[in-house]
Short mmCIF file of C-alpha atoms and ligand atoms in Angstrom, two decimals:
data_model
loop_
_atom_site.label_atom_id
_atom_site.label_comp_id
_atom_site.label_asym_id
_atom_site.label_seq_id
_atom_site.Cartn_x
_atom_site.Cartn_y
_atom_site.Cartn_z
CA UNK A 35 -16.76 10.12 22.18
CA UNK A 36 -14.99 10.14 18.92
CA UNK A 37 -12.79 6.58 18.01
CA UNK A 38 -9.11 7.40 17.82
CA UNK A 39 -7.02 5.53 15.53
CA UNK A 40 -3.27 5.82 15.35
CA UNK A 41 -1.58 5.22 11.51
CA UNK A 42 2.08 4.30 10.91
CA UNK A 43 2.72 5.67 7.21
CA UNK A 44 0.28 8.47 7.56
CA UNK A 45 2.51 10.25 5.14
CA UNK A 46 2.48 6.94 2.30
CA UNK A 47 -0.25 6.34 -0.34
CA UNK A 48 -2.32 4.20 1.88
CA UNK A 49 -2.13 6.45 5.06
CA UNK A 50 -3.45 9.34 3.38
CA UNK A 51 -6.40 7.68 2.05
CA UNK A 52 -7.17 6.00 5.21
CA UNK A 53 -6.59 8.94 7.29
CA UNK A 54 -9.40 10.87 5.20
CA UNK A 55 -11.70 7.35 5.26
CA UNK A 56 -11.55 7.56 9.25
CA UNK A 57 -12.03 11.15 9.31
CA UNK A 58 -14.95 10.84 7.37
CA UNK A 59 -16.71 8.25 9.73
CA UNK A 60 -15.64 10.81 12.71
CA UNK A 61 -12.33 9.56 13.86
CA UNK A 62 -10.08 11.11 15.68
CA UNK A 63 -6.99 10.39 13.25
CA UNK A 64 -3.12 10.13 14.58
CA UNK A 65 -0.22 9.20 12.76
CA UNK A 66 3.63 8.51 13.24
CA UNK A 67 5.89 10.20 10.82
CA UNK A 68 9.65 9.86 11.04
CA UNK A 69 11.37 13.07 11.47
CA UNK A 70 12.75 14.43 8.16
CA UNK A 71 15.25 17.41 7.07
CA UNK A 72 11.75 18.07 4.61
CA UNK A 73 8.84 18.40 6.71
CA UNK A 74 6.59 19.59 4.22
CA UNK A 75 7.59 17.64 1.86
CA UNK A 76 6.76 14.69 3.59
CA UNK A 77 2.96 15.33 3.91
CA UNK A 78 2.49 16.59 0.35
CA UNK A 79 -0.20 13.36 0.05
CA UNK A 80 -2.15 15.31 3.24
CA UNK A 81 -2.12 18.30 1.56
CA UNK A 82 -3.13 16.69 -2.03
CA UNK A 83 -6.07 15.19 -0.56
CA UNK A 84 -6.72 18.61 1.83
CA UNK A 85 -6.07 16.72 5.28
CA UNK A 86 -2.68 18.38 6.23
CA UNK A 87 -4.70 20.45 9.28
CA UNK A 88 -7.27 17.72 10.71
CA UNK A 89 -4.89 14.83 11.49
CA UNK A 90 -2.22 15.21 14.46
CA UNK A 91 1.49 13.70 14.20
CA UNK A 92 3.52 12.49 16.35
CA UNK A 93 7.24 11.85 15.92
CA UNK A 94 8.71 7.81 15.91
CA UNK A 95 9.98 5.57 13.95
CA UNK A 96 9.06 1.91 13.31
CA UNK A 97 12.38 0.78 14.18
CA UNK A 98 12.31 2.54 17.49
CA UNK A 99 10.65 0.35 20.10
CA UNK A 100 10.19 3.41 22.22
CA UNK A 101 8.82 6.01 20.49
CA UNK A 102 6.19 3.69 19.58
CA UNK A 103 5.00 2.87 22.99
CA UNK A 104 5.28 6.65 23.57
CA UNK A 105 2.55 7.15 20.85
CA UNK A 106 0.60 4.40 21.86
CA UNK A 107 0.57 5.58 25.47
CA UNK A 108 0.00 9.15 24.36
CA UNK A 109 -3.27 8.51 21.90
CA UNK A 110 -4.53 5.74 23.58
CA UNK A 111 -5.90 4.03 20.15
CA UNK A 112 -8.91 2.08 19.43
CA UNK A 113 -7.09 1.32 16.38
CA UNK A 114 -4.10 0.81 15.23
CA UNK A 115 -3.04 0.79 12.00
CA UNK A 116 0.59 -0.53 10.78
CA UNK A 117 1.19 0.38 7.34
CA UNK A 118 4.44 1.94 7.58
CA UNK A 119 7.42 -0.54 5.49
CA UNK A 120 10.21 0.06 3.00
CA UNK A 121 7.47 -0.72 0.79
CA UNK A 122 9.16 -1.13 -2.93
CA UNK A 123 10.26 -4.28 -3.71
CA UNK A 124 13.36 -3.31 -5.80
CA UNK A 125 15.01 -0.97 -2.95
CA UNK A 126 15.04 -4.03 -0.98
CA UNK A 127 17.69 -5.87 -2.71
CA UNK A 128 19.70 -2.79 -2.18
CA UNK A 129 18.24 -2.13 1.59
CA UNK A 130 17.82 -5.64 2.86
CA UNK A 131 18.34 -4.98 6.27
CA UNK A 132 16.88 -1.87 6.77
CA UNK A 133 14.39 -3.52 5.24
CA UNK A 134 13.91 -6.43 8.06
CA UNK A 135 14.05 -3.65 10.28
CA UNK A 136 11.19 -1.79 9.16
CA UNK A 137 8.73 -3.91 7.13
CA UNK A 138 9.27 -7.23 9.77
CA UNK A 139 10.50 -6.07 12.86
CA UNK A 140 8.68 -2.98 12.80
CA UNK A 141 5.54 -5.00 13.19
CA UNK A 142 6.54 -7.02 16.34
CA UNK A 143 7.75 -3.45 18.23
CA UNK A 144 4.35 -2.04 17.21
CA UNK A 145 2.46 -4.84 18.43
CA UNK A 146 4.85 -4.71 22.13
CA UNK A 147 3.50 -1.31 21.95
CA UNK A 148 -0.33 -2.78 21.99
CA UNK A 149 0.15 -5.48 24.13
CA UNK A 150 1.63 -3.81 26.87
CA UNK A 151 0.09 -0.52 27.09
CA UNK A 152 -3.60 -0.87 24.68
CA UNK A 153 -4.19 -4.73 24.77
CA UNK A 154 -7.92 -3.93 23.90
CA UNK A 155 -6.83 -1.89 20.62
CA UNK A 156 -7.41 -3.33 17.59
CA UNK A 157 -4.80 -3.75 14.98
CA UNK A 158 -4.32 -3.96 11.58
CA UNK A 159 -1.25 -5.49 9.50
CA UNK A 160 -0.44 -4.29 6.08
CA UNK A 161 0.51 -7.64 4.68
CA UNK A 162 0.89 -7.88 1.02
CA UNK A 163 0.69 -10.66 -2.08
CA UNK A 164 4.35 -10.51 -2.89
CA UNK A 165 4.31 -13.14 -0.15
CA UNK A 166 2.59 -15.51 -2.95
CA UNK A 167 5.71 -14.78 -4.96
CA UNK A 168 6.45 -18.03 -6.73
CA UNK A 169 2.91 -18.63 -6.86
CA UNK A 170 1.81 -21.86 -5.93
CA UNK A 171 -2.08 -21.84 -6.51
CA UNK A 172 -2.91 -19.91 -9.92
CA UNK A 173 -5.33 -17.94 -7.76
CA UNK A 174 -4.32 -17.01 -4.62
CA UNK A 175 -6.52 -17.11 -1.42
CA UNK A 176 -5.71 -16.94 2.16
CA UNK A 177 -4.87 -21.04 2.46
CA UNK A 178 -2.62 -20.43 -0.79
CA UNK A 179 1.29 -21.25 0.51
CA UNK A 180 3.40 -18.33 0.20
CA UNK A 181 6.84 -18.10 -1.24
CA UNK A 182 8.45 -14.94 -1.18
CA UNK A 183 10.44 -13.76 -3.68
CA UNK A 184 12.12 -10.45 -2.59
CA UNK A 185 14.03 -9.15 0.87
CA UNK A 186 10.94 -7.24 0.78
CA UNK A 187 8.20 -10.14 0.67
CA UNK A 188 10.02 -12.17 3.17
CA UNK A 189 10.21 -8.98 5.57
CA UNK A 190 6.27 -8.87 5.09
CA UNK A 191 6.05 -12.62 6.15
CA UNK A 192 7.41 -12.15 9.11
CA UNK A 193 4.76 -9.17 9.76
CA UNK A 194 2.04 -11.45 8.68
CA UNK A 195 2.77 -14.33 11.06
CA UNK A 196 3.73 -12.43 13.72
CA UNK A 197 0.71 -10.96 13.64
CA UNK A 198 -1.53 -13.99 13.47
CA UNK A 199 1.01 -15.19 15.99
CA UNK A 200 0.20 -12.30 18.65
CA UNK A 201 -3.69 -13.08 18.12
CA UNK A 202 -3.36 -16.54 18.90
CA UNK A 203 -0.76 -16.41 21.62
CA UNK A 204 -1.76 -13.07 23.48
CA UNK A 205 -5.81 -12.95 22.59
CA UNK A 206 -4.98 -9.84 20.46
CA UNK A 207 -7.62 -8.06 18.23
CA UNK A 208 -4.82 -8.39 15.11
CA UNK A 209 -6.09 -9.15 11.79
CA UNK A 210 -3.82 -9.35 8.87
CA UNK A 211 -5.02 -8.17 5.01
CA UNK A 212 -3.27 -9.71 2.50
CA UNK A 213 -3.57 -6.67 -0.07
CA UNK A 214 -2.88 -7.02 -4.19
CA UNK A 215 -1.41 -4.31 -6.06
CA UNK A 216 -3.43 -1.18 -4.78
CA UNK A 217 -2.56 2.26 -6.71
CA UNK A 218 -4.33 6.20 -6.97
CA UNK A 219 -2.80 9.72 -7.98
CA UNK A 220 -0.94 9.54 -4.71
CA UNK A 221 1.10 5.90 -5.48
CA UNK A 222 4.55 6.66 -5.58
CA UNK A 223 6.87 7.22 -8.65
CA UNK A 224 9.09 4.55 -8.48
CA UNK A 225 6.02 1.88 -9.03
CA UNK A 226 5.28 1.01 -12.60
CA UNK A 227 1.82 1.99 -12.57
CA UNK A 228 2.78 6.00 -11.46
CA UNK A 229 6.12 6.06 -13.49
CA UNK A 230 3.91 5.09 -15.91
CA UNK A 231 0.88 7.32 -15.60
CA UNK A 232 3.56 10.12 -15.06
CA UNK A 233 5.33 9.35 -17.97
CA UNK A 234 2.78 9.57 -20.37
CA UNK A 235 1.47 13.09 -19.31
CA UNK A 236 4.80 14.28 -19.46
CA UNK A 237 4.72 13.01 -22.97
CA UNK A 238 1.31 14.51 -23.61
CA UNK A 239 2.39 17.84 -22.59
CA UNK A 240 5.47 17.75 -24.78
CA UNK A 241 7.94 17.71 -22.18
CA UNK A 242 9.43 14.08 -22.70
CA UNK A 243 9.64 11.49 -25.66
CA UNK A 244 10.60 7.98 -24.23
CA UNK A 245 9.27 5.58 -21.43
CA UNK A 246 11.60 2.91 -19.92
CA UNK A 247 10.31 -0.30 -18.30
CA UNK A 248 11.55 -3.48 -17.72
CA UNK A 249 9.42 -6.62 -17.69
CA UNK A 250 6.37 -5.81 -19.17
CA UNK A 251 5.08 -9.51 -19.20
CA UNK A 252 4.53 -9.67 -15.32
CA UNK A 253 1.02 -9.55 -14.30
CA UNK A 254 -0.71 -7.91 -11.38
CA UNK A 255 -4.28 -7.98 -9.55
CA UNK A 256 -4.49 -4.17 -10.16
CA UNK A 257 -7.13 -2.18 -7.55
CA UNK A 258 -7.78 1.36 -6.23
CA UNK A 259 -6.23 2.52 -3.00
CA UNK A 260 -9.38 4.21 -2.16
CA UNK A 261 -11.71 0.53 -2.20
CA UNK A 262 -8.77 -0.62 -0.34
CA UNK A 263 -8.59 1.32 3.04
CA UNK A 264 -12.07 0.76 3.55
CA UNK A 265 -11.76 -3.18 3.60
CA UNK A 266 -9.10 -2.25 5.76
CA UNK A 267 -11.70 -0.55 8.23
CA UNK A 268 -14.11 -3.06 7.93
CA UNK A 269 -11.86 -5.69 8.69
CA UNK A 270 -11.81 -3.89 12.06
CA UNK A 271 -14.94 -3.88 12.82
CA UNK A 272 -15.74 -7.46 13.17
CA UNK A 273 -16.14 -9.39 16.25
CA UNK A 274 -13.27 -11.59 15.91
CA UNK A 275 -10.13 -10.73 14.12
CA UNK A 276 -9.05 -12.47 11.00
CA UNK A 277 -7.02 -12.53 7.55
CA UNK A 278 -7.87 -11.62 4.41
CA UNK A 279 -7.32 -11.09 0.98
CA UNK A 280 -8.28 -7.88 -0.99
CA UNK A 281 -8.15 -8.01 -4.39
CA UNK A 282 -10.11 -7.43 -7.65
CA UNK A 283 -9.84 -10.63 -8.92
CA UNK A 284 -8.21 -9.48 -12.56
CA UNK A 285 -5.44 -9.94 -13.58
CA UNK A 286 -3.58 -7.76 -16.31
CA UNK A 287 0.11 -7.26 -17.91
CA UNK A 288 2.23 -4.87 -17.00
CA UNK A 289 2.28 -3.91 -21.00
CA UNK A 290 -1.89 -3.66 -20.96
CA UNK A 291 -1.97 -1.52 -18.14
CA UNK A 292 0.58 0.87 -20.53
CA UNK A 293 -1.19 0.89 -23.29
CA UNK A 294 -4.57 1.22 -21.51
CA UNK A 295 -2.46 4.81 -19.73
CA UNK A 296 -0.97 5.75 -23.57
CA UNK A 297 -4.55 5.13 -25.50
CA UNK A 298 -6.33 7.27 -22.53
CA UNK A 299 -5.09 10.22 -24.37
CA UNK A 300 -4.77 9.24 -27.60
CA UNK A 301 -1.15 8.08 -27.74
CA UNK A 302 0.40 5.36 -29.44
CA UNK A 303 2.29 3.48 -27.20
CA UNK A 304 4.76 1.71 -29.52
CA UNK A 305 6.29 4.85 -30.50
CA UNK A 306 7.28 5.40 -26.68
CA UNK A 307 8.14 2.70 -24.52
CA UNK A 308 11.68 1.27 -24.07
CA UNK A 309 12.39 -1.57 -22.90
CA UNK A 310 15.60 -1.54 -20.41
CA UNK A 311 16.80 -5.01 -19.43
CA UNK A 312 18.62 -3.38 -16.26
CA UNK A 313 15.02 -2.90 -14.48
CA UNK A 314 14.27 -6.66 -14.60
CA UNK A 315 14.58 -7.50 -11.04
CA UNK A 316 17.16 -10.39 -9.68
CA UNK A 317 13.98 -12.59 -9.20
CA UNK A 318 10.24 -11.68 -10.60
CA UNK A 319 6.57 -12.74 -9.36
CA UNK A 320 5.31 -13.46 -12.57
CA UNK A 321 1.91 -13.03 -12.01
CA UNK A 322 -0.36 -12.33 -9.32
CA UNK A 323 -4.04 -13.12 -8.90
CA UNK A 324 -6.21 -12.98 -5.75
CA UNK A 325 -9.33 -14.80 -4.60
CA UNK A 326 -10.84 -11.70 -1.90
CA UNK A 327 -14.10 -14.21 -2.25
CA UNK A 328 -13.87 -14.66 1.85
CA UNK A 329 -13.88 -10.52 2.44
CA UNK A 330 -16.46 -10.46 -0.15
CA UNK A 331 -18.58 -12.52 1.68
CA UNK A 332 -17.32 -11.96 5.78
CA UNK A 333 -17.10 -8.29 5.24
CA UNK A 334 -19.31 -7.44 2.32
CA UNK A 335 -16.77 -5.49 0.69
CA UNK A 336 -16.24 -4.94 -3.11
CA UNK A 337 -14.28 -3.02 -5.29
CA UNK A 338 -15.69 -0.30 -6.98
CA UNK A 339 -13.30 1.49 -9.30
CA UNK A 340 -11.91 -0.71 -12.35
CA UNK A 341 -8.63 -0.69 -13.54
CA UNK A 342 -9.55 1.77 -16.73
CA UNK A 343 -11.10 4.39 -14.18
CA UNK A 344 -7.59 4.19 -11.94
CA UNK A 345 -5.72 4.73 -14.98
CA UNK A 346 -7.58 7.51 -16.01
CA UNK A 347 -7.70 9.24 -13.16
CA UNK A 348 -4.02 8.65 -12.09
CA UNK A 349 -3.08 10.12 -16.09
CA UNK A 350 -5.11 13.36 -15.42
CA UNK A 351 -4.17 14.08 -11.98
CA UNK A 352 -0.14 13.44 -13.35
CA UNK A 353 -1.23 15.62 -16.42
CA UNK A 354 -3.12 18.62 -13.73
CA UNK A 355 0.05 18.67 -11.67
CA UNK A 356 2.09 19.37 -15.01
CA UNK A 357 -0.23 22.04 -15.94
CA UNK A 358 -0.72 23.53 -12.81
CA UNK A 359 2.77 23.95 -10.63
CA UNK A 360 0.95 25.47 -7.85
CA UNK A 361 -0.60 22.14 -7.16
CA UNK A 362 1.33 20.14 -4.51
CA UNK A 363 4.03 17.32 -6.55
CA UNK A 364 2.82 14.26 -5.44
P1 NDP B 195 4.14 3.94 0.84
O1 NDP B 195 5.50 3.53 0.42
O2 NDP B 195 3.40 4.95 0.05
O3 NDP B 195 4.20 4.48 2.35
C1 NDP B 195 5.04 3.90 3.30
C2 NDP B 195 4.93 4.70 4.58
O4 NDP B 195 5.76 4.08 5.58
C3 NDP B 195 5.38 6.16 4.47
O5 NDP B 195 4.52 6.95 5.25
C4 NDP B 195 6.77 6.12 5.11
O6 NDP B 195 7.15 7.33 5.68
C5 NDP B 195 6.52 5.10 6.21
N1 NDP B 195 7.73 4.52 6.77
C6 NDP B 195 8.69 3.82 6.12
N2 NDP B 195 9.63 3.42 6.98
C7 NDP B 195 9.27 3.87 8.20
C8 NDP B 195 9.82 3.77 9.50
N3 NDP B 195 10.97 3.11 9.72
N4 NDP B 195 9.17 4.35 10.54
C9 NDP B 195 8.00 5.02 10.32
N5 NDP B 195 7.43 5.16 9.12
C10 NDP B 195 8.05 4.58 8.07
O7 NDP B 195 3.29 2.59 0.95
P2 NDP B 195 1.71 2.35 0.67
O8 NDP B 195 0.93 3.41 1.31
O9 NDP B 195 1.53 2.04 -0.78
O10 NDP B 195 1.49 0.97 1.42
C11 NDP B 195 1.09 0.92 2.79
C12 NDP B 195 1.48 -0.42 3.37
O11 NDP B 195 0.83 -1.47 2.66
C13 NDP B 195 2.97 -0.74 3.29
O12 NDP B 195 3.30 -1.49 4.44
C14 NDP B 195 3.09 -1.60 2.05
O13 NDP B 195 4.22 -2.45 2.13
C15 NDP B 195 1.79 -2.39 2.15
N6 NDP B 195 1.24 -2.88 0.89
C16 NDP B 195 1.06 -2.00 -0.14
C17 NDP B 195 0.53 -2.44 -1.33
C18 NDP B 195 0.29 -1.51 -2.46
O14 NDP B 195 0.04 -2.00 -3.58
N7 NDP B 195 0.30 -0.21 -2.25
C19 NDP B 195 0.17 -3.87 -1.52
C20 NDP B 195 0.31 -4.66 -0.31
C21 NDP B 195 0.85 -4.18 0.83
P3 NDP B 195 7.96 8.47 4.85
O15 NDP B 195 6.90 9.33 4.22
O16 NDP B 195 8.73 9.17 5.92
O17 NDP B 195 8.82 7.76 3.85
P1 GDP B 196 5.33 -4.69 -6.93
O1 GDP B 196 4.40 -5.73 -7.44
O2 GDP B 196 5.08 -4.32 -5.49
O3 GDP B 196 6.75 -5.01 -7.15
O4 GDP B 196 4.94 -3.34 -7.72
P2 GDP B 196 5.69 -2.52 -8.87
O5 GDP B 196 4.69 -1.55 -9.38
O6 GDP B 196 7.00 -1.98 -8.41
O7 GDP B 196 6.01 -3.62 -10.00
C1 GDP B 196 4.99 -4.36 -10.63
C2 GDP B 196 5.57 -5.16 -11.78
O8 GDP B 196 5.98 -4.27 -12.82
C3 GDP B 196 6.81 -6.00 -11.42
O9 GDP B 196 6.66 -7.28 -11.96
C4 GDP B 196 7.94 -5.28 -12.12
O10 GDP B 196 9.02 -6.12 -12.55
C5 GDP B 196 7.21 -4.72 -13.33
N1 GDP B 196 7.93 -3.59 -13.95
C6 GDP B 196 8.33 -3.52 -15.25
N2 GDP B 196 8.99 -2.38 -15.45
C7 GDP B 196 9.03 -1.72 -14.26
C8 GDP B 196 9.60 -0.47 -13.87
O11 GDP B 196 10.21 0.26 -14.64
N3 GDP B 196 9.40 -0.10 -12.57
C9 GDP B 196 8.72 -0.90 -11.68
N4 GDP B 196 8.55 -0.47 -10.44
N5 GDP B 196 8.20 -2.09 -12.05
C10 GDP B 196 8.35 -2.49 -13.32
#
């Protein structure tokens, strides 16, 4: 019989590519969306990556201790995956609380959800390396202290230890991946690496001049969505459950990966970008590098795409949307 895995954030960056990972390996594939005014819009990342028809929703909220446990009682999981969050740092200086409701105690209602109902599923946390904030290693590995830096990275603490928490105290199959920067075509706007990608193939196409970004200094481990759901997966599919870091092990400026987007096709940066002090954020993570050496070696994963391919790719599919309205905006 076919493994069933049940998604929170189906309809984010992440959930789409994971939801056509497990389909590929023969999953049956569930997800909760939240119920919006715009259904349609809200799956346009299905329907970019052709998925809309093969996965089946089901209505809840991460906030809403009961709808989970009526999707976990409905699908029955083998594995659950919790990647649903207010998942951009800056909104969370403006949403702090809803926030904390969704990005850390989201995580404990989904895992009541398990542990009452599925206590044999296995789960997966979407933890993240804003928790290394204020970094305190110059590489950062899963013994690296954390210190967040954002409403946001704090949330995702408390979604990473309760998590580990659950495994120890309840014998839970819950294993936490502490993911760098992961991006695609499918990222959302408001991230620099899409507002930039997007940017520039509106400039290509003649339809804008200028670029606005704030701190251009800050460095990030920079990786592909795509390599990134799989360690996901694998992570999974080992005996015992476990943390881990995923990333690429490079680290690059946020002005680099700009002028890497600009020179793609043929543009000269410098004539573009604007720098806007009101972006900076109230408190910045500098820079971001991750040591993934343990999933390299427990779960034999690797990434595959570099940083100039994701670029690439993200600036034609921004440019192909552009050209072609008919395309889904993603
Ligand atoms: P996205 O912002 O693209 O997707 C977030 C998803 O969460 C969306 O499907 C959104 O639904 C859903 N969601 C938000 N709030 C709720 C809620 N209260 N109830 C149910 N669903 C909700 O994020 P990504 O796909 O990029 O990231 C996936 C996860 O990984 C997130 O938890 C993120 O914080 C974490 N992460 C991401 C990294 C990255 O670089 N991408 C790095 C490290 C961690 P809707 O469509 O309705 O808005
Ligand atoms: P984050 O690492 O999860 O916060 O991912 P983002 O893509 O939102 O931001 C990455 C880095 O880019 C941060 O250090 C930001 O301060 C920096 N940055 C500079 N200008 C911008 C901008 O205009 N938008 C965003 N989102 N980030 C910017």
């Amino acid at each position: 019989m076919a493994k069933r895995a049940l998604i929170t954030g189906l309809t984010g960056q992440d959930g789409a590519y994971l939801a056509h990972f497990l389909l590929g390996k023969g999953y049956e594939v569930f997800g909760l969306v939240r119920r919006s005014s715009h259904r349609g819009i809200d799956d346009h990342r299905l329907r970019w990556i052709g998925i809309e028809d093969r996965v089946q929703v089901i209505d809840g909220d991460l906030a809403d201790l009961s709808s989970l446990m009526r999707a976990v009682e409905t699908v029955q999981p083998d594995e659950f995956y919790n990647l649903a969050a207010q998942s951009f740092v800056t909104s969370s200086w403006r949403q702090p609380i809803l926030t904390a409701n969704a990005t850390a105690i989201g995580v404990v209602n989904a895992l009541e959800a398990l542990r009452t109902i599925r206590p044999a599923a296995r789960f997966y946390q979407a933890s993240s390396s804003e928790m290394y904030g204020l970094i305190q290693e110059p590489c950062q590995s899963e013994k690296t202290p954390f210190y967040p830096r954002s409403p946001y990275a704090v949330a995702k603490l408390y979604g990473h230890w309760i998590t580990v928490n659950y495994r120890e105290s309840f014998g839970l199959h819950a294993s936490s991946g502490i993911l760098f920067n992961h991006e695609s075509p499918l990222r959302g706007t408001e991230f620099v690496t899409r507002k930039v990608t997007s940017a520039v193939a509106a400039i290509k196409c003649g339809l804008a001049e200028k670029l606005s970004l704030g701190n251009i200094d800050a460095r990030r481990d920079w990786g592909h969505a795509r390599d990134y759901v799989r360690a996901m997966w694998l992570m999974l599919q080992q005996t015992e459950a476990d943390d881990y870091v995923i990333a690429t092990g490079r680290t690059t400026t946020v002005r680099e990966m700009c002028r890497i987007a600009f020179e793609h096709v043929g543009l000269d940066m410098d004539r573009h970008l604007v720098i806007d002090p009101a972006l900076y954020r109230p408190a910045e993570v500098d820079v971001l590098l991750g040591d993934s050496s343990k999933a390299r070696k427990m779960l034999d994963w690797a990434p595959l795409i570099t940083l100039e391919e994701m670029i690439a790719e993200m600036v034609e599919a921004d440019i192909a949307r552009l050209e072609a309205p008919q395309l889904e905006k993603a």
